[in-house]
Amino acid sequence: MNPDWHTIIQRHMDGLSTDEESALLKDALKHDDTLARLYLSYLNMDVALEAQASKSETTRSLLLADADREPAKVVTFPSKYRRVIFGMAAAAAIVLLAATVWMLGRPQVLLLRGVGQEFANASSLPHGELIGQSVDLKQGLLELSFRKADATVVIEAPAKFRIEDAKTLRMESGRVTAHVRDGKQGLRVLTPHTDVLDLGTRFAVDVSDGRRSEVHVFEGKVEAGATGAEHRDLLTTNQALRFATSAKPEARAVRSGTFVQPEEMKSLAAGVKAGQARRALDADAKLKQDAALIGWVGFEQSSGEAAVEVHGARRVQGRFTGQQALEFVDTDDHAKMNLHATTRQLTLMTWVRLDRVPEGISSLYHTDGWNTPGQVHWMILNNGQMRFAMNGAPLSGDQGEMQWPQSRDPLLGKLGRWLHLAAVYDADTQQVGFFTNGKFDSSVEMKTGLPAVLGPAQIGNWNVKHKHGTEHRRLSGRMDELIALSRCLSADEIRQHYEAGNPYR
Amino acid sequence: MSQPPESHQHESFLRLYAEHEAALHLFVRSMLPSRVEASEVLQDVIVVLWQKFDSAEDFKKWAFGVARLEVLKFLQSRARDRHVFDDALVNRLADMAVHQQPQHLTEREALDHCLQKLPQAQRDMVLTAYTKGIRMDDIAAQRGQTPMSLYKVLHRIRQALQECVRRTLAQEENA
């Protein structure tokens, strides 16, 4: 009996086809021209019906719709059917961009994309020319195109800004990352403390702390001076300056990892549309029910979280709109906590986005001091390897230059975007396993199997006095979540937690 | 076409984009059966075109080339999905879509006529199903049906439209 191609094609178009139907269709389309023509004919009809249906809606949606605010809608059918994602937001987004092009003539500055954006006093940005617009972005991310300056910028909430003209962005507060393809045109960013002129580069301006503005150059050149001052500095790749009121600029370490880059926007937007925020919440809720949970810190100040005492670090936007992370900037920024646990099995997991720290160690979780057998220090070394050190539990046998258990693959290439890290310790097998973005990296054998002692500890700055001075270990970047369990999660469980909480698609 | 659009070329871009928008949409769709995925990729295609446009010369060929690359890039990220076609089949369908373009324009005209011939209730149902932001399970709930039974109704209507288009074009040829 011949397959009912009319039905199979339509089921495939609607995302309802079973694996067998899809395989059958795929094979037949490869050599059957008549079937391929029928298939294309159905798709042509689908596009035409979509256009027909939107005819009466188009004008209204062009003017009113806020494409990326509309969450993706997911309908789940019985398991033999695929999940069908009705992300109409995407369709609206294309209409919006086209509409901007059509209806408003020659926009110099326009919205390219948004991720979970919410505004203080408007439901959306105008779809078209943004010059002259003052924006109070409460949540989310916006990607704007400054056509004349040949620049793409990403603005992160909370932010107040105004598009002054085709090449000038005034940031009252918030953060902006800019990629200027051709510095001949010069994008200018003004803040209460500084005046930045781009000379062809990738750079960021941080005005998230009202007392100061920072300029970070990742590539190329930027000219910056204090507001109203004649003197201007030239910043080149990997340089940063901090401008504060009535003070000369102070050189800072460049923070490349904490600013959202234009290249991330597409996959972050896709993550939102695919409902990743909901999946992450569901995964967290499931883990919170785990009897082995020792501590869960989401930095949301919500009930059920382990208490943290924050020193210097600030709450900023996390992986998803409306969720918070803790940002560590200065050397002594840290958050104190006490998990009050002693356990023979331990899993530590976290979501971070980190700056590259050329020297020293990035501290993820350090128990106080270093004098109690079983106490734990979890960190990233300057070569990008993750280390899990336990006092009194050195490595088994000769393991070369390695002194404490360390992951194998360096993380350096993965910094500057959200990253999931996990370390799993088992005193019975005397092993530590490392996982990056849900993937097993390596395991290392230790000489003894002490129970892990999780007493007073800190995320971020940890210091210890030596006879030659004080050693500081700091964290430069954001941490969105830290989870500790008194059991060894399986590789599958870690992968699932990563996949559910991954903001990218 | 590697430079961004200059001011004086903007109108040229608008005109060319308008001229080829429908064909570009179908071209992307020919490679991606999912309406939502096609829209997402088309959004990226427009952004690339917008940023890199600098010449009206052979716009269509260039735009289709950009679209093909964006689709293949998207499909690479979904390669593990067994419902996704491989690159060779995607390219075959894309080539056929380009070749069939005049035929598809004729079919669209016939579809307008066939849509008008549908009973009112069926026409309303099909256009509602294609309205932005409307979910099939919401429509199904309103009608007291399951989503799957609603899809079956939609499939029957689309098949009837397909048949009507075929008959209409055959009659025109005979005339």
XYZ file of C-alpha atoms in Angstrom:
680
model
C 0.000 0.000 0.000
C 1.336 3.435 -0.916
C 1.966 5.760 1.992
C -0.529 8.582 2.404
C 1.940 11.321 1.464
C -0.591 14.148 1.881
C -0.977 13.235 5.529
C 2.683 12.455 6.170
C 3.850 15.744 4.628
C 1.374 17.742 6.684
C 2.236 15.913 9.878
C 5.903 16.636 9.184
C 5.145 20.331 8.566
C 3.213 20.556 11.808
C 5.949 18.803 13.779
C 3.725 15.800 14.474
C 5.427 13.117 12.426
C 6.808 10.067 14.155
C 10.437 9.018 13.653
C 9.289 6.337 11.185
C 7.211 8.785 9.136
C 10.072 11.298 9.009
C 12.537 8.633 7.907
C 10.124 7.404 5.216
C 9.586 10.932 3.910
C 13.310 11.727 3.955
C 14.201 8.632 1.936
C 11.466 9.153 -0.610
C 12.218 12.856 -1.107
C 15.792 12.028 -2.053
C 14.830 10.384 -5.350
C 11.143 11.030 -6.001
C 10.766 14.324 -7.891
C 6.969 14.156 -7.923
C 6.869 13.797 -4.174
C 9.386 16.618 -3.731
C 7.163 18.868 -5.859
C 4.124 17.954 -3.749
C 6.132 18.634 -0.585
C 7.201 22.065 -1.827
C 3.675 22.774 -2.965
C 2.381 22.144 0.558
C 5.059 24.397 2.029
C 4.163 27.076 -0.500
C 0.537 26.796 0.594
C 1.570 27.013 4.226
C 3.518 30.225 3.633
C 0.604 31.666 1.644
C -1.954 30.796 4.338
C 0.274 32.363 6.958
C 0.401 35.530 4.874
C -3.390 35.478 4.349
C -4.053 35.075 8.053
C -1.730 37.879 8.966
C -3.095 40.357 6.421
C -5.634 41.845 8.788
C -3.273 41.473 11.708
C -0.168 42.900 10.120
C -0.679 46.626 10.582
C -1.627 46.201 14.207
C 1.262 43.853 14.949
C 3.720 46.130 13.215
C 2.784 48.960 15.484
C 1.970 47.214 18.708
C 3.536 43.802 18.967
C 6.568 43.344 21.139
C 7.922 40.247 19.567
C 10.458 38.993 22.023
C 8.425 39.629 25.121
C 5.945 37.019 24.113
C 7.067 33.735 25.602
C 7.373 30.658 23.461
C 4.355 28.462 23.795
C 4.816 24.734 24.013
C 2.167 22.129 23.445
C 3.042 18.607 24.482
C 1.445 15.685 22.762
C 1.704 12.040 23.735
C 5.275 10.766 23.704
C 5.091 9.286 20.244
C 4.619 12.786 18.866
C 7.190 15.499 18.806
C 6.975 18.574 20.957
C 5.595 21.339 18.815
C 6.856 24.776 19.587
C 4.563 27.593 18.676
C 7.048 30.431 19.108
C 5.004 33.008 17.282
C 7.318 35.636 18.720
C 9.894 34.693 16.131
C 7.487 35.243 13.309
C 6.512 38.577 14.763
C 10.155 39.570 15.073
C 10.772 39.183 11.394
C 7.642 41.126 10.602
C 8.847 43.840 12.928
C 12.210 44.234 11.329
C 10.718 44.213 7.885
C 8.080 46.644 9.086
C 10.678 48.964 10.434
C 12.365 48.919 7.104
C 9.121 49.497 5.259
C 7.059 51.882 7.174
C 9.528 54.188 8.719
C 11.866 54.831 5.888
C 15.394 55.356 7.065
C 15.972 54.369 10.669
C 19.496 55.105 11.783
C 19.187 53.295 15.095
C 16.860 50.352 15.461
C 16.110 47.374 17.643
C 17.519 44.161 16.201
C 16.621 41.755 18.960
C 15.469 41.596 22.551
C 15.749 38.942 25.239
C 13.077 39.046 27.939
C 12.908 42.814 27.908
C 10.615 44.723 30.245
C 10.341 48.482 30.475
C 9.439 50.758 33.369
C 6.890 52.909 31.607
C 6.143 51.334 28.268
C 5.143 47.949 27.006
C 7.713 48.003 24.229
C 10.190 50.066 22.280
C 8.914 51.919 19.223
C 9.520 49.787 16.164
C 11.507 52.074 13.993
C 13.783 55.021 14.504
C 15.041 55.143 18.069
C 16.860 58.478 17.880
C 15.498 60.741 20.596
C 14.081 57.859 22.613
C 14.701 57.673 26.364
C 14.456 54.117 27.615
C 14.100 52.715 31.117
C 14.914 49.020 30.737
C 13.974 47.142 33.893
C 14.839 43.622 32.789
C 16.373 41.768 29.901
C 18.720 42.561 27.060
C 18.404 44.680 23.925
C 20.494 44.471 20.777
C 20.516 47.707 18.803
C 21.998 48.602 15.455
C 23.627 52.025 15.003
C 23.711 51.887 11.262
C 25.664 55.066 10.623
C 28.339 54.137 13.148
C 28.331 50.569 11.804
C 27.924 49.322 15.354
C 25.919 46.679 17.145
C 25.393 47.222 20.848
C 23.916 45.115 23.617
C 22.372 46.886 26.589
C 21.783 44.979 29.787
C 19.139 45.820 32.375
C 18.676 47.555 34.665
C 19.546 50.457 32.393
C 18.410 53.979 31.631
C 19.612 55.380 28.362
C 18.828 57.760 25.569
C 19.705 57.579 21.901
C 20.971 61.112 21.344
C 21.697 60.851 17.643
C 22.779 58.380 14.977
C 26.153 57.856 16.649
C 25.641 58.790 20.293
C 24.299 56.709 23.143
C 23.879 58.335 26.552
C 23.940 55.787 29.373
C 22.570 57.095 32.625
C 22.942 53.643 34.145
C 23.380 50.035 33.043
C 25.899 48.267 30.867
C 26.548 48.367 27.189
C 28.763 46.182 25.036
C 29.603 47.456 21.569
C 31.009 45.875 18.470
C 31.991 48.558 15.998
C 33.022 47.107 12.707
C 34.552 50.260 11.274
C 35.905 52.892 13.663
C 35.944 55.583 10.981
C 32.398 56.557 11.891
C 32.918 56.617 15.675
C 30.249 55.483 18.122
C 30.138 57.718 21.195
C 28.954 56.591 24.619
C 28.310 59.238 27.261
C 27.834 58.500 30.962
C 27.610 60.778 34.007
C 31.349 60.248 34.490
C 32.935 59.763 31.104
C 32.796 60.412 27.401
C 33.913 57.455 25.281
C 34.675 57.624 21.574
C 35.217 54.413 19.730
C 37.999 54.143 17.185
C 37.137 50.733 15.769
C 36.814 48.013 18.331
C 34.964 45.859 20.774
C 34.427 47.524 24.088
C 32.050 47.830 27.034
C 30.935 50.595 29.341
C 29.648 49.751 32.798
C 27.534 52.322 34.621
C 25.767 49.791 36.818
C 27.161 51.380 39.938
C 25.887 54.968 40.094
C 29.124 56.224 41.634
C 31.396 55.356 38.750
C 31.738 54.320 35.123
C 34.155 51.797 33.738
C 35.414 51.459 30.166
C 36.762 48.068 29.081
C 38.425 47.483 25.714
C 38.485 43.921 24.419
C 39.879 44.651 20.991
C 40.993 47.754 19.078
C 41.100 51.308 20.384
C 38.913 53.658 22.381
C 39.399 57.242 23.468
C 37.941 58.172 26.839
C 38.017 61.133 29.179
C 36.266 62.275 32.323
C 33.107 64.248 31.589
C 34.006 67.871 30.931
C 37.764 67.273 31.142
C 40.127 68.140 28.330
C 42.504 65.276 28.952
C 41.626 62.075 27.183
C 43.197 58.642 27.428
C 43.705 56.157 24.646
C 42.773 52.631 25.680
C 43.832 49.659 23.633
C 43.151 45.908 23.752
C 42.790 44.487 27.268
C 42.853 47.849 29.008
C 40.226 49.291 31.322
C 39.720 52.558 33.191
C 37.402 53.472 36.016
C 36.020 57.026 36.078
C 34.441 58.385 39.243
C 33.215 61.829 40.164
C 36.044 64.328 40.696
C 38.834 61.793 40.512
C 41.320 60.926 37.830
C 40.741 57.639 36.076
C 42.043 54.515 37.710
C 43.466 51.619 35.688
C 41.510 48.393 36.183
C 41.858 44.793 35.079
C 39.763 44.275 31.988
C 36.606 42.277 32.666
C 35.908 40.456 29.468
C 33.591 37.800 30.786
C 30.861 39.639 32.572
C 29.530 41.663 29.640
C 26.994 40.047 27.338
C 28.401 40.095 23.810
C 26.366 40.605 20.626
C 27.368 37.088 19.526
C 25.461 35.593 22.457
C 22.184 37.326 21.741
C 20.880 34.926 19.131
C 21.290 31.824 21.260
C 20.066 33.595 24.406
C 16.935 34.705 22.548
C 16.449 31.177 21.259
C 16.840 29.870 24.829
C 14.089 32.159 26.053
C 11.817 31.171 23.192
C 12.454 27.498 23.873
C 11.300 27.928 27.482
C 14.693 27.325 29.114
C 13.867 29.639 32.038
C 10.922 27.435 32.979
C 12.971 24.250 32.554
C 15.661 25.686 34.808
C 13.131 26.528 37.509
C 11.616 23.046 37.255
C 15.052 21.422 37.547
C 15.891 23.560 40.584
C 12.550 22.739 42.200
C 13.243 19.035 41.712
C 16.700 19.316 43.235
C 15.349 21.260 46.196
C 13.292 18.178 47.057
C 16.399 15.958 47.074
C 16.939 14.548 50.566
C 20.691 14.897 50.076
C 20.550 18.665 49.487
C 22.942 20.426 51.859
C 22.679 23.901 50.440
C 21.221 25.742 47.489
C 22.088 29.359 46.797
C 20.394 31.139 43.932
C 21.132 34.663 45.190
C 17.438 35.443 44.876
C 16.860 36.249 48.559
C 13.996 33.784 48.497
C 12.889 31.270 51.091
C 14.565 27.878 51.121
C 17.949 29.267 50.176
C 21.042 28.835 52.294
C 21.789 32.160 53.992
C 24.587 34.194 52.457
C 26.088 37.381 53.797
C 27.208 39.541 50.906
C 30.238 41.802 51.201
C 30.920 44.144 48.279
C 29.514 41.842 45.606
C 26.332 43.061 43.881
C 23.174 41.357 42.719
C 22.876 41.628 38.936
C 20.941 39.898 36.184
C 21.395 36.137 36.122
C 21.109 33.686 33.265
C 17.429 34.469 32.796
C 15.356 37.620 32.947
C 14.003 38.255 36.398
C 16.587 36.047 38.083
C 19.617 37.276 39.913
C 23.290 36.444 40.069
C 25.988 37.793 42.334
C 28.731 39.799 40.659
C 32.224 39.987 42.078
C 34.430 42.835 40.860
C 36.867 44.097 43.472
C 39.436 41.892 45.152
C 37.675 41.712 48.494
C 34.149 41.134 47.125
C 32.793 37.958 48.674
C 29.747 36.222 50.136
C 29.965 34.302 53.400
C 27.989 31.150 54.091
C 28.018 28.056 56.310
C 26.618 24.757 55.079
C 27.082 23.064 58.503
C 27.775 19.655 56.980
C 30.221 16.777 57.141
C 29.727 14.227 54.417
C 31.510 11.327 52.723
C 29.871 12.051 49.386
C 29.673 15.531 47.944
C 28.519 17.169 44.724
C 29.169 20.860 44.111
C 27.597 22.559 41.073
C 27.524 26.155 39.923
C 26.639 28.418 37.004
C 29.232 31.151 36.454
C 30.443 33.563 33.820
C 34.016 34.504 34.552
C 36.595 37.014 33.498
C 39.943 35.704 32.524
C 42.276 36.235 35.457
C 45.818 36.118 34.082
C 47.389 35.713 37.484
C 46.199 33.986 40.600
C 43.286 31.746 41.359
C 39.529 32.254 40.926
C 37.784 31.134 44.079
C 34.458 29.385 43.597
C 33.948 28.028 47.116
C 36.541 28.132 49.897
C 35.992 27.051 53.479
C 37.717 29.365 55.964
C 41.443 28.979 56.533
C 43.314 25.794 55.665
C 43.920 23.880 58.865
C 41.074 21.394 59.275
C 41.323 17.914 57.707
C 38.514 17.454 55.217
C 37.877 21.138 54.527
C 37.265 21.921 50.865
C 38.607 24.535 48.433
C 37.043 24.642 44.952
C 38.586 26.980 42.408
C 39.769 27.671 38.869
C 43.488 28.051 38.309
C 44.957 30.702 36.038
C 45.605 28.051 33.380
C 41.850 27.394 33.287
C 41.806 24.050 35.122
C 39.275 23.410 37.849
C 40.750 22.282 41.195
C 39.067 20.516 44.116
C 41.436 20.458 47.100
C 40.694 18.736 50.385
C 42.889 19.376 53.395
C 44.695 16.190 54.453
C 43.816 14.310 51.272
C 46.691 14.562 48.805
C 46.789 12.786 45.482
C 47.425 9.086 45.221
C 50.918 8.175 43.972
C 52.959 10.291 41.595
C 50.696 12.373 39.355
C 53.343 14.602 37.845
C 53.154 18.281 38.609
C 49.603 18.037 39.870
C 49.432 18.569 43.637
C 45.666 18.522 44.111
C 42.877 17.028 42.016
C 42.421 19.086 38.856
C 40.297 18.857 35.732
C 42.020 17.968 32.492
C 40.676 20.352 29.830
C 41.323 24.032 30.469
C 38.257 26.250 30.625
C 39.896 29.333 29.152
C 38.107 29.053 25.822
C 34.754 28.751 27.587
C 35.084 31.845 29.754
C 33.095 34.948 28.907
C 29.767 33.175 28.658
C 27.599 31.175 31.051
C 29.356 28.016 32.113
C 28.200 25.096 34.258
C 30.798 23.501 36.531
C 30.530 20.482 38.808
C 32.863 18.534 41.078
C 31.856 15.186 42.603
C 33.753 13.742 45.572
C 33.418 10.229 46.966
C 35.380 9.385 50.141
C 34.625 5.666 49.711
C 36.239 5.398 46.280
C 38.682 8.223 47.121
C 37.962 9.952 43.831
C 37.011 13.387 42.550
C 35.257 13.783 39.195
C 35.064 17.017 37.199
C 32.290 18.089 34.788
C 32.094 21.103 32.473
C 28.837 22.089 30.770
C 27.329 18.725 31.646
C 30.209 16.715 30.174
C 32.513 14.495 32.176
C 36.062 15.840 32.074
C 38.153 13.499 34.209
C 38.449 11.862 37.607
C 41.413 11.876 39.941
C 42.322 9.414 42.682
C 43.227 10.640 46.153
C 45.407 9.007 48.783
C 42.822 8.942 51.569
C 39.065 9.141 51.872
C 38.306 11.794 54.468
C 34.782 13.100 54.937
C 34.299 16.601 53.475
C 33.859 19.239 56.153
C 31.724 22.184 55.001
C 31.786 24.807 57.745
C 32.172 28.583 57.484
C 33.122 29.413 53.911
C 33.024 32.065 51.238
C 32.356 32.499 47.564
C 34.737 35.042 46.096
C 37.586 36.523 48.052
C 39.379 34.095 50.339
C 42.590 35.111 52.019
C 45.159 33.588 54.271
C 48.101 35.154 56.029
C 51.568 33.785 55.252
C 54.812 34.909 56.789
C 55.483 36.903 53.587
C 52.096 38.596 53.532
C 48.456 37.857 52.757
C 47.474 35.652 49.847
C 44.205 36.631 48.177
C 42.124 34.425 45.978
C 39.369 36.339 44.279
C 36.511 35.793 41.899
C 36.019 38.099 38.941
C 32.683 37.471 37.321
C 29.166 36.342 38.123
C 27.812 33.343 39.959
C 24.180 32.474 39.365
C 23.724 29.383 41.479
C 25.700 27.195 43.879
C 24.381 23.790 44.893
C 25.831 21.286 47.385
C 24.510 17.740 47.864
C 25.647 15.006 50.225
C 25.597 12.372 47.494
C 27.402 11.825 44.224
C 25.177 12.873 41.352
C 25.495 10.584 38.350
C 26.892 11.855 35.056
C 23.354 11.708 33.656
C 21.936 13.798 36.478
C 24.628 16.428 36.017
C 24.041 16.520 32.275
C 20.291 16.860 32.798
C 20.762 19.690 35.286
C 23.054 21.480 32.843
C 20.696 21.006 29.900
C 17.698 22.221 31.878
C 19.514 25.302 33.150
C 21.429 26.217 29.998
C 20.338 29.712 28.892
C 21.626 29.157 25.339
C 19.994 27.301 22.470
C 28.768 42.214 -0.420
C 30.710 42.574 2.760
C 30.091 46.173 3.777
C 27.043 47.450 5.708
C 24.408 49.509 3.910
C 25.255 53.167 3.345
C 22.496 55.735 3.601
C 22.107 56.237 -0.128
C 21.733 52.493 -0.644
C 19.023 52.094 1.907
C 16.142 52.676 -0.444
C 17.694 50.274 -2.862
C 17.783 47.629 -0.143
C 14.132 48.253 0.728
C 13.043 47.936 -2.851
C 14.996 44.751 -3.448
C 13.935 43.180 -0.209
C 10.289 43.929 -0.957
C 10.641 42.449 -4.410
C 12.088 39.184 -3.156
C 10.587 38.823 0.302
C 7.959 36.234 -0.613
C 10.410 34.153 -2.640
C 12.992 34.316 0.123
C 10.442 33.196 2.688
C 9.445 30.196 0.612
C 13.070 29.425 -0.147
C 13.889 29.242 3.570
C 10.730 27.282 4.212
C 11.603 24.767 1.504
C 14.575 23.800 3.637
C 12.823 24.008 7.008
C 9.415 22.402 7.363
C 8.700 24.121 10.679
C 7.008 27.492 10.365
C 8.552 28.707 13.618
C 12.073 27.618 12.779
C 11.808 29.123 9.312
C 10.740 32.435 10.846
C 13.622 32.374 13.296
C 16.153 31.714 10.571
C 14.562 34.283 8.275
C 14.996 36.841 11.039
C 18.705 36.090 11.107
C 18.863 36.195 7.322
C 17.340 39.676 7.258
C 19.747 40.932 9.896
C 22.701 39.628 7.875
C 21.317 41.101 4.654
C 20.652 44.394 6.382
C 24.154 44.576 7.807
C 26.065 43.401 4.761
C 24.141 44.884 1.870
C 26.214 47.169 -0.313
C 25.202 46.487 -3.858
C 22.021 45.866 -5.779
C 23.861 43.662 -8.212
C 22.432 40.172 -8.256
C 20.646 40.758 -4.951
C 18.432 37.722 -5.265
C 21.277 35.289 -5.848
C 23.231 36.782 -2.959
C 20.220 36.813 -0.610
C 19.371 33.206 -1.436
C 23.024 32.270 -0.843
C 22.958 33.956 2.560
C 19.675 32.228 3.378
C 21.008 28.823 2.377
C 24.065 29.248 4.597
C 21.982 30.425 7.553
C 19.648 27.436 7.201
C 22.521 24.973 6.982
C 24.130 26.603 10.013
C 20.868 26.270 11.908
C 20.465 22.640 10.860
C 23.973 21.805 12.044
C 22.883 22.806 15.540
C 19.948 20.417 15.228
C 21.797 17.614 13.474
C 20.946 15.060 16.131
C 17.217 15.506 15.615
C 16.052 12.606 13.475
C 13.327 14.789 11.955
C 15.899 17.099 10.411
C 16.879 16.537 6.773
C 20.529 16.115 5.861
C 22.438 18.808 3.928
C 22.196 16.996 0.583
C 18.398 16.762 0.773
C 18.093 20.339 2.003
C 20.166 21.541 -0.947
C 18.096 19.431 -3.362
C 14.855 20.953 -2.057
C 16.341 24.457 -2.141
C 17.389 24.001 -5.771
C 13.932 22.705 -6.683
C 12.291 25.626 -4.847
C 14.271 28.079 -6.975
C 13.356 26.197 -10.130
C 9.672 25.944 -9.178
C 9.264 29.583 -8.233
C 7.034 30.618 -11.195
C 4.834 27.574 -10.533
C 4.532 28.491 -6.862
C 3.429 32.026 -7.712
C 0.689 30.603 -9.927
C -0.341 28.195 -7.187
C -0.653 31.090 -4.745
C -3.033 32.906 -7.063
C -5.100 29.754 -7.409
C -5.065 29.313 -3.645
C -6.726 32.722 -3.151
C -9.531 31.560 -5.399
C -9.808 28.174 -3.631
C -9.856 29.752 -0.220
C -12.878 31.806 -1.231
C -14.634 28.640 -2.355
C -14.255 26.991 1.032
C -17.323 26.929 3.307
C -17.157 29.904 5.678
C -16.616 27.760 8.785
C -13.685 25.939 7.204
C -12.140 29.180 5.939
C -12.433 30.726 9.404
C -10.949 27.656 10.998
C -7.916 27.482 8.727
C -7.169 31.200 8.953
C -7.545 31.123 12.724
C -5.085 28.257 12.895
C -2.557 30.390 11.018
C -3.091 33.533 13.068
C -0.045 34.678 14.998
C -0.113 33.912 18.685
C -2.983 31.452 18.429
C -2.252 28.006 19.790
C -3.850 24.906 18.393
C -4.668 23.597 21.847
C -6.473 26.857 22.681
C -8.579 26.569 19.534
C -9.207 22.909 20.318
C -10.308 23.760 23.859
C -12.701 26.417 22.559
C -14.203 23.936 20.143
C -14.316 21.132 22.666
C -11.919 19.003 20.642
C -8.514 17.488 21.276
C -5.555 19.121 19.509
C -5.011 15.952 17.493
C -8.574 15.871 16.172
C -8.236 19.541 15.253
C -5.052 18.800 13.340
C -6.907 16.090 11.429
C -9.574 18.625 10.405
C -6.855 21.067 9.357
C -5.113 18.373 7.334
C -8.361 17.569 5.486
C -8.964 21.236 4.665
C -5.405 21.725 3.416
C -5.626 18.598 1.309
C -8.888 19.896 -0.177
C -7.205 23.216 -0.932
C -4.289 21.404 -2.520
C -6.683 19.446 -4.729
C -8.611 22.605 -5.625
C -5.373 24.364 -6.638
C -4.399 21.396 -8.794
C -7.814 21.319 -10.519
C -7.855 25.091 -11.028
C -4.448 25.104 -12.681
C -5.345 22.084 -14.824
C -8.483 23.858 -16.064
C -6.478 26.971 -16.915
C -4.032 24.860 -18.889
C -6.873 23.169 -20.771
C -8.510 26.503 -21.492
